[in-house]
Amino acid sequence: MSRERRIGWVPQEYNEMTPGELAQRVDFAKRRLGSRLTILGHHYQRDEIIRYADYRGDSLELSRRAASTDSEFIVFCGVNFMAETAAVLCSPEQVVIQPVEEALCPMAEMAGRHQAVATYEALSSVWDEPVIPITYQNSTADIKAFVGEQGGAVCTSSNARALFEWAFDQGGRILFLPDEHLGTNTVLDMGMPEEALGVWDPLHPPDPATFAEARVVVWKGFCWVHTGFAEEDVAQAREQYPDALVIVHPECPRPIVVASDASGSTARIIQVVEEAPEGATIIVGTECHLVDRLNDEHPDKLVLPLSRRACGSMAMTQLKHLAYVLDGLIEGETHNVVTVPEDVARSARLALDKMLQIG
Ligand code: SF4
């Protein structure tokens, strides 16, 4: 089979190496490349990858790391929109590499530029106030560029509310992409009524006139991991662990958030676990690699997944992929480089900079 047709392709020798041999390769490359190399690992990555990350974090933390490092090579172990964001924020001399270039976030892929432009125009035709697009960090560089061109901003699950407040202060109404649930949770947590909210299904574009009274229209995109939790999971957790705290990520649908004790970004979830007293039980509704790691790193507490939900895209990156791209760097070859066209990067940077200023 050709190299182009195989997802996560590596030369056969890497498929045949033992975990110990792969680990030796990575260790050697890290020593050899020194400060020329920075490895970034998202919290949802496998342990075998996180072990070698110079920095681990959520997408915002890692974007900041990418923007502040002087390393020549940035190996981003995550999904494509994260590596794209790093490429947008880094200097042109730096090289961003994604060990598995086919690792895409399904939610980010649910919003395309043409659809977003058409929706923006449709809402502009029925709203007197300006449409301010805000996109979740989990979106493609094309969407970030569109948002930047229209004077909008990127947000994360930590700062969505601050960005929404900023948009309202500008006298605008909001088109939020691409996560229906983060948008919905943000609006309702701000105390706005449900009537202020509209859901735009890009596969069946509605009559924009039906959104004439809405102040926020959210794109009908979703995360496979976080929409997989059910209210019964929360009920079952409460029955089994009556004293536990249940915290979920705001990419979860509203009923799950309401049934839980708290919701918060990945950074917030980590903080809650760290600050919980010894002996506490915390049930977490997010990707299970992170939950398992939190449990391992806090042996004085019990940290359990609400149910076991793994992100298949994040799990695509294995030690053999990391070893392959690092060996390439030692040999002077760059595999799986992520680039963003300069005009797209320029506009996307506007939207990212706005988030960094406001959020
Ligand atoms: S966990 Fe959800 S939002 Fe994150 S990369 Fe996977 S599918 Fe995308």
Short mmCIF file of C-alpha atoms and ligand atoms in Angstrom, two decimals:
data_model
loop_
_atom_site.label_atom_id
_atom_site.label_comp_id
_atom_site.label_asym_id
_atom_site.label_seq_id
_atom_site.Cartn_x
_atom_site.Cartn_y
_atom_site.Cartn_z
CA MET A 1 0.00 0.00 0.00
CA SER A 2 1.36 3.46 -0.82
CA ARG A 3 2.52 5.82 1.91
CA GLU A 4 -0.30 8.27 1.04
CA ARG A 5 -3.02 5.72 1.65
CA ARG A 6 -2.01 4.60 5.13
CA ILE A 7 -2.98 6.61 8.18
CA GLY A 8 -0.16 7.00 10.67
CA TRP A 9 2.36 5.51 8.26
CA VAL A 10 5.90 4.83 9.50
CA PRO A 11 8.63 2.74 7.84
CA GLN A 12 8.23 -0.95 8.63
CA GLU A 13 11.27 -1.02 10.92
CA TYR A 14 9.40 1.20 13.41
CA ASN A 15 6.46 -1.21 13.46
CA GLU A 16 8.87 -3.99 14.39
CA MET A 17 10.72 -2.20 17.21
CA THR A 18 9.99 -3.08 20.83
CA PRO A 19 8.77 -0.34 23.19
CA GLY A 20 12.26 -0.33 24.73
CA GLU A 21 13.95 0.23 21.37
CA LEU A 22 11.55 3.04 20.51
CA ALA A 23 12.14 4.64 23.90
CA GLN A 24 15.91 4.50 23.32
CA ARG A 25 15.48 6.25 19.97
CA VAL A 26 13.41 9.03 21.49
CA ASP A 27 15.75 9.47 24.46
CA PHE A 28 18.74 9.65 22.14
CA ALA A 29 17.08 12.17 19.81
CA LYS A 30 16.05 14.38 22.70
CA ARG A 31 19.61 14.43 24.06
CA ARG A 32 21.09 15.00 20.63
CA LEU A 33 18.75 17.81 19.61
CA GLY A 34 18.72 19.50 23.04
CA SER A 35 17.19 22.97 23.00
CA ARG A 36 16.69 22.81 19.24
CA LEU A 37 13.65 20.62 20.00
CA THR A 38 10.48 21.21 22.02
CA ILE A 39 7.92 18.41 22.35
CA LEU A 40 4.41 19.52 23.28
CA GLY A 41 1.91 16.94 24.55
CA HIS A 42 -1.80 17.52 24.98
CA HIS A 43 -3.35 16.15 28.17
CA TYR A 44 -5.37 13.62 26.17
CA GLN A 45 -2.29 11.94 24.70
CA ARG A 46 -1.20 8.44 25.68
CA ASP A 47 1.19 8.11 28.64
CA GLU A 48 3.93 6.80 26.33
CA ILE A 49 3.87 10.22 24.62
CA ILE A 50 3.31 12.44 27.67
CA ARG A 51 6.41 10.87 29.23
CA TYR A 52 8.54 12.61 26.61
CA ALA A 53 6.71 15.94 26.44
CA ASP A 54 8.73 18.97 27.50
CA TYR A 55 5.41 20.62 28.22
CA ARG A 56 1.99 19.14 28.64
CA GLY A 57 -1.17 21.18 28.74
CA ASP A 58 -4.45 22.06 27.10
CA SER A 59 -4.54 23.61 23.67
CA LEU A 60 -4.21 27.19 24.94
CA GLU A 61 -1.30 26.46 27.26
CA LEU A 62 0.50 24.62 24.49
CA SER A 63 -0.16 27.40 21.98
CA ARG A 64 1.46 29.83 24.40
CA ARG A 65 4.42 27.51 24.79
CA ALA A 66 4.74 27.23 21.03
CA ALA A 67 4.67 31.01 20.70
CA SER A 68 7.30 31.55 23.39
CA THR A 69 9.87 28.86 22.61
CA ASP A 70 12.97 29.58 20.54
CA SER A 71 13.37 25.95 19.51
CA GLU A 72 13.94 25.28 15.85
CA PHE A 73 11.66 22.23 15.89
CA ILE A 74 8.31 22.01 17.66
CA VAL A 75 6.84 18.53 17.69
CA PHE A 76 3.18 18.88 18.58
CA CYS A 77 1.58 15.69 19.89
CA GLY A 78 -2.10 16.44 19.65
CA VAL A 79 -4.55 17.00 16.81
CA ASN A 80 -4.20 19.08 13.68
CA PHE A 81 -5.84 22.33 14.77
CA MET A 82 -3.34 22.56 17.63
CA ALA A 83 -0.34 22.12 15.36
CA GLU A 84 -1.85 24.65 12.96
CA THR A 85 -2.23 27.15 15.81
CA ALA A 86 1.40 26.60 16.73
CA ALA A 87 2.41 27.18 13.10
CA VAL A 88 0.39 30.41 13.06
CA LEU A 89 2.02 31.70 16.25
CA CYS A 90 5.61 30.60 15.63
CA SER A 91 8.21 32.48 13.62
CA PRO A 92 8.69 31.46 9.96
CA GLU A 93 12.09 29.95 10.82
CA GLN A 94 10.55 27.43 13.21
CA VAL A 95 9.28 24.07 11.97
CA VAL A 96 6.11 22.56 13.46
CA ILE A 97 5.74 18.80 13.14
CA GLN A 98 2.75 16.62 13.91
CA PRO A 99 3.82 12.97 14.37
CA VAL A 100 0.55 11.72 12.82
CA GLU A 101 -0.60 14.26 10.30
CA GLU A 102 -3.97 12.55 9.83
CA ALA A 103 -4.92 13.12 13.49
CA LEU A 104 -7.76 15.58 12.96
CA CYS A 105 -10.30 16.75 15.53
CA PRO A 106 -13.73 15.68 14.23
CA MET A 107 -15.38 18.71 15.81
CA ALA A 108 -13.00 21.17 14.17
CA GLU A 109 -13.75 19.55 10.82
CA MET A 110 -17.50 20.18 11.28
CA ALA A 111 -17.17 23.85 10.31
CA GLY A 112 -15.95 24.82 6.84
CA ARG A 113 -15.10 28.33 5.69
CA HIS A 114 -17.75 28.52 2.94
CA GLN A 115 -20.51 27.43 5.29
CA ALA A 116 -19.33 29.92 7.92
CA VAL A 117 -19.28 32.80 5.44
CA ALA A 118 -22.80 31.92 4.24
CA THR A 119 -24.08 31.78 7.83
CA TYR A 120 -22.43 35.10 8.68
CA GLU A 121 -24.11 36.71 5.68
CA ALA A 122 -27.49 35.16 6.50
CA LEU A 123 -27.37 36.46 10.08
CA SER A 124 -26.15 39.89 8.90
CA SER A 125 -29.31 40.10 6.79
CA VAL A 126 -31.64 39.74 9.81
CA TRP A 127 -29.66 41.44 12.62
CA ASP A 128 -29.32 45.22 12.90
CA GLU A 129 -26.29 44.87 15.15
CA PRO A 130 -22.95 43.63 13.77
CA VAL A 131 -22.37 39.89 13.74
CA ILE A 132 -19.24 39.15 15.75
CA PRO A 133 -17.93 35.65 15.05
CA ILE A 134 -16.19 33.85 17.90
CA THR A 135 -14.58 30.51 17.31
CA TYR A 136 -13.52 27.93 19.82
CA GLN A 137 -9.82 27.17 19.68
CA ASN A 138 -10.87 23.71 18.41
CA SER A 139 -11.35 24.91 14.85
CA THR A 140 -9.33 24.91 11.65
CA ALA A 141 -6.95 27.72 10.70
CA ASP A 142 -9.37 28.60 7.89
CA ILE A 143 -12.16 29.24 10.38
CA LYS A 144 -9.87 31.24 12.66
CA ALA A 145 -8.85 33.30 9.62
CA PHE A 146 -12.48 33.97 8.67
CA VAL A 147 -13.18 35.07 12.25
CA GLY A 148 -10.13 37.32 12.29
CA GLU A 149 -11.16 38.95 9.02
CA GLN A 150 -14.56 39.79 10.49
CA GLY A 151 -13.12 41.37 13.65
CA GLY A 152 -13.94 38.38 15.84
CA ALA A 153 -11.87 36.34 18.25
CA VAL A 154 -10.82 32.86 19.24
CA CYS A 155 -11.78 31.56 22.70
CA THR A 156 -11.10 28.52 24.84
CA SER A 157 -13.32 26.76 27.32
CA SER A 158 -11.58 28.81 30.06
CA ASN A 159 -12.27 32.23 28.62
CA ALA A 160 -15.41 31.83 26.45
CA ARG A 161 -17.48 33.95 28.83
CA ALA A 162 -14.97 36.82 28.78
CA LEU A 163 -14.99 36.80 24.98
CA PHE A 164 -18.80 36.72 24.84
CA GLU A 165 -18.93 39.71 27.22
CA TRP A 166 -16.41 41.53 25.05
CA ALA A 167 -18.57 40.95 21.95
CA PHE A 168 -21.68 42.25 23.70
CA ASP A 169 -19.72 45.31 24.91
CA GLN A 170 -18.98 46.00 21.22
CA GLY A 171 -22.75 46.18 20.67
CA GLY A 172 -22.73 43.02 18.58
CA ARG A 173 -24.47 39.67 18.45
CA ILE A 174 -22.49 36.45 18.31
CA LEU A 175 -22.04 33.65 15.80
CA PHE A 176 -20.21 30.95 17.75
CA LEU A 177 -18.35 28.10 16.02
CA PRO A 178 -18.05 25.13 16.01
CA ASP A 179 -19.22 23.65 19.37
CA GLU A 180 -22.93 23.87 20.09
CA HIS A 181 -22.49 22.75 23.68
CA LEU A 182 -19.70 25.08 24.81
CA GLY A 183 -21.67 27.95 23.24
CA THR A 184 -24.93 26.88 24.90
CA ASN A 185 -23.33 26.35 28.31
CA THR A 186 -21.61 29.72 28.14
CA VAL A 187 -24.81 31.59 27.25
CA LEU A 188 -26.91 29.88 29.94
CA ASP A 189 -24.18 30.20 32.59
CA MET A 190 -24.17 33.93 31.87
CA GLY A 191 -27.83 33.98 32.95
CA MET A 192 -29.21 34.68 29.51
CA PRO A 193 -32.62 33.17 28.66
CA GLU A 194 -32.91 30.22 26.29
CA GLU A 195 -34.76 32.44 23.81
CA ALA A 196 -31.53 34.39 23.33
CA LEU A 197 -29.95 31.29 21.82
CA GLY A 198 -30.29 29.75 18.36
CA VAL A 199 -28.68 26.58 16.98
CA TRP A 200 -27.52 26.71 13.36
CA ASP A 201 -27.40 23.36 11.59
CA PRO A 202 -25.03 23.84 8.64
CA LEU A 203 -26.25 20.61 7.04
CA HIS A 204 -29.83 21.94 6.97
CA PRO A 205 -29.44 25.74 6.97
CA PRO A 206 -32.54 27.24 8.57
CA ASP A 207 -34.43 30.37 7.56
CA PRO A 208 -32.30 33.12 9.16
CA ALA A 209 -35.49 35.05 10.01
CA THR A 210 -36.17 32.46 12.72
CA PHE A 211 -33.07 33.81 14.51
CA ALA A 212 -34.07 37.47 14.34
CA GLU A 213 -34.43 37.69 18.13
CA ALA A 214 -31.43 35.53 19.04
CA ARG A 215 -28.37 37.23 20.54
CA VAL A 216 -26.14 34.21 20.10
CA VAL A 217 -26.29 31.61 17.34
CA VAL A 218 -24.23 28.48 17.95
CA TRP A 219 -22.99 26.12 15.26
CA LYS A 220 -24.28 22.56 15.50
CA GLY A 221 -20.89 20.92 15.96
CA PHE A 222 -19.90 18.60 18.78
CA CYS A 223 -17.15 16.55 20.35
CA TRP A 224 -17.65 12.79 20.12
CA VAL A 225 -16.00 12.28 23.48
CA HIS A 226 -17.94 14.78 25.56
CA THR A 227 -21.35 14.22 23.98
CA GLY A 228 -20.97 10.52 24.84
CA PHE A 229 -21.70 11.08 28.53
CA ALA A 230 -25.28 10.50 29.68
CA GLU A 231 -27.37 11.78 32.59
CA GLU A 232 -27.59 8.15 33.75
CA ASP A 233 -23.78 8.16 34.12
CA VAL A 234 -24.10 11.01 36.62
CA ALA A 235 -26.98 9.29 38.46
CA GLN A 236 -25.01 6.05 38.64
CA ALA A 237 -21.89 7.84 39.92
CA ARG A 238 -23.92 9.55 42.63
CA GLU A 239 -25.45 6.26 43.71
CA GLN A 240 -22.09 4.51 43.88
CA TYR A 241 -20.12 7.43 45.36
CA PRO A 242 -22.62 9.65 47.23
CA ASP A 243 -19.89 11.94 48.63
CA ALA A 244 -18.06 12.42 45.33
CA LEU A 245 -17.77 15.66 43.45
CA VAL A 246 -18.86 15.34 39.82
CA ILE A 247 -17.16 17.75 37.43
CA VAL A 248 -17.54 17.74 33.64
CA HIS A 249 -16.10 19.60 30.68
CA PRO A 250 -18.34 22.31 29.11
CA GLU A 251 -18.23 20.49 25.77
CA CYS A 252 -20.79 18.19 27.43
CA PRO A 253 -24.48 18.76 26.59
CA ARG A 254 -26.41 21.04 28.96
CA PRO A 255 -28.32 18.27 30.82
CA ILE A 256 -25.00 16.65 31.85
CA VAL A 257 -23.62 19.98 33.06
CA VAL A 258 -26.80 20.69 35.04
CA ALA A 259 -26.78 17.23 36.63
CA SER A 260 -23.13 17.63 37.72
CA ASP A 261 -21.71 19.65 40.61
CA ALA A 262 -19.41 21.73 38.45
CA SER A 263 -18.13 22.19 34.94
CA GLY A 264 -14.84 23.57 33.78
CA SER A 265 -12.03 23.52 31.27
CA THR A 266 -9.26 20.95 31.39
CA ALA A 267 -7.13 23.39 33.39
CA ARG A 268 -10.00 23.93 35.86
CA ILE A 269 -10.59 20.18 36.23
CA ILE A 270 -6.91 19.67 37.06
CA GLN A 271 -7.04 22.51 39.58
CA VAL A 272 -10.13 21.05 41.28
CA VAL A 273 -8.43 17.66 41.64
CA GLU A 274 -5.23 19.24 42.98
CA GLU A 275 -7.12 21.33 45.53
CA ALA A 276 -9.47 18.55 46.71
CA PRO A 277 -8.74 17.31 50.25
CA GLU A 278 -7.01 14.01 50.93
CA GLY A 279 -9.45 11.11 50.67
CA ALA A 280 -11.77 12.96 48.27
CA THR A 281 -13.48 11.19 45.38
CA ILE A 282 -13.78 13.19 42.18
CA ILE A 283 -15.72 11.87 39.18
CA VAL A 284 -14.60 13.55 35.99
CA GLY A 285 -16.49 13.79 32.71
CA THR A 286 -13.72 14.21 30.18
CA GLU A 287 -11.26 12.21 28.10
CA CYS A 288 -10.11 9.14 30.03
CA HIS A 289 -6.33 9.40 29.43
CA LEU A 290 -6.34 12.62 31.45
CA VAL A 291 -8.61 11.18 34.15
CA ASP A 292 -6.45 8.07 34.58
CA ARG A 293 -3.32 10.21 34.81
CA LEU A 294 -4.90 12.46 37.44
CA ASN A 295 -5.74 9.37 39.46
CA ASP A 296 -2.17 8.04 39.16
CA GLU A 297 -0.67 11.38 40.14
CA HIS A 298 -2.91 11.86 43.20
CA PRO A 299 -2.70 8.57 45.10
CA ASP A 300 -4.29 10.19 48.16
CA LYS A 301 -7.53 10.78 46.18
CA LEU A 302 -9.79 8.71 44.01
CA VAL A 303 -10.25 10.22 40.54
CA LEU A 304 -12.59 8.26 38.30
CA PRO A 305 -14.01 8.76 34.80
CA LEU A 306 -17.74 9.46 34.57
CA SER A 307 -17.57 6.76 31.91
CA ARG A 308 -14.59 5.67 29.84
CA ARG A 309 -14.49 7.93 26.79
CA ALA A 310 -11.26 8.11 24.77
CA CYS A 311 -10.51 10.42 21.86
CA GLY A 312 -9.58 8.23 18.89
CA SER A 313 -7.82 11.12 17.14
CA MET A 314 -5.61 11.85 20.13
CA ALA A 315 -4.84 8.16 20.58
CA MET A 316 -3.51 7.88 17.02
CA THR A 317 -0.10 9.19 18.08
CA GLN A 318 2.07 6.36 19.37
CA LEU A 319 5.70 6.13 20.40
CA LYS A 320 6.70 4.78 16.97
CA HIS A 321 5.41 7.98 15.32
CA LEU A 322 7.36 10.17 17.71
CA ALA A 323 10.51 8.08 17.22
CA TYR A 324 10.16 8.29 13.44
CA VAL A 325 9.88 12.09 13.26
CA LEU A 326 12.69 12.62 15.79
CA ASP A 327 15.02 10.22 13.95
CA GLY A 328 14.26 12.22 10.83
CA LEU A 329 15.36 15.45 12.51
CA ILE A 330 18.68 13.90 13.51
CA GLU A 331 19.19 12.86 9.90
CA GLY A 332 18.28 16.33 8.64
CA GLU A 333 14.83 15.32 7.36
CA THR A 334 11.56 16.90 8.43
CA HIS A 335 8.56 14.56 8.25
CA ASN A 336 4.92 15.61 8.70
CA VAL A 337 5.50 19.36 8.74
CA VAL A 338 2.38 21.45 9.38
CA THR A 339 2.19 24.74 7.52
CA VAL A 340 -0.47 27.40 7.17
CA PRO A 341 -0.50 29.73 4.13
CA GLU A 342 0.70 33.19 5.15
CA ASP A 343 -2.54 35.00 4.25
CA VAL A 344 -4.55 32.52 6.35
CA ALA A 345 -2.02 32.72 9.19
CA ARG A 346 -2.14 36.54 9.19
CA SER A 347 -5.92 36.62 9.61
CA ALA A 348 -5.96 33.75 12.11
CA ARG A 349 -3.33 35.59 14.17
CA LEU A 350 -5.69 38.58 14.47
CA ALA A 351 -8.35 36.36 16.06
CA LEU A 352 -5.82 34.63 18.34
CA ASP A 353 -4.21 37.92 19.40
CA LYS A 354 -7.62 39.27 20.32
CA MET A 355 -8.17 36.30 22.61
CA LEU A 356 -4.76 36.72 24.21
CA GLN A 357 -5.51 40.44 24.84
CA ILE A 358 -9.06 40.01 26.14
CA GLY A 359 -9.26 36.53 27.58
S1 SF4 B 1 -11.60 15.25 22.58
FE1 SF4 B 1 -13.20 16.06 21.24
S2 SF4 B 1 -12.65 18.18 20.82
FE2 SF4 B 1 -10.81 17.13 21.65
S3 SF4 B 1 -9.69 16.43 19.84
FE3 SF4 B 1 -11.02 14.74 20.47
S4 SF4 B 1 -12.90 15.03 19.28
FE4 SF4 B 1 -11.75 16.96 19.16
#
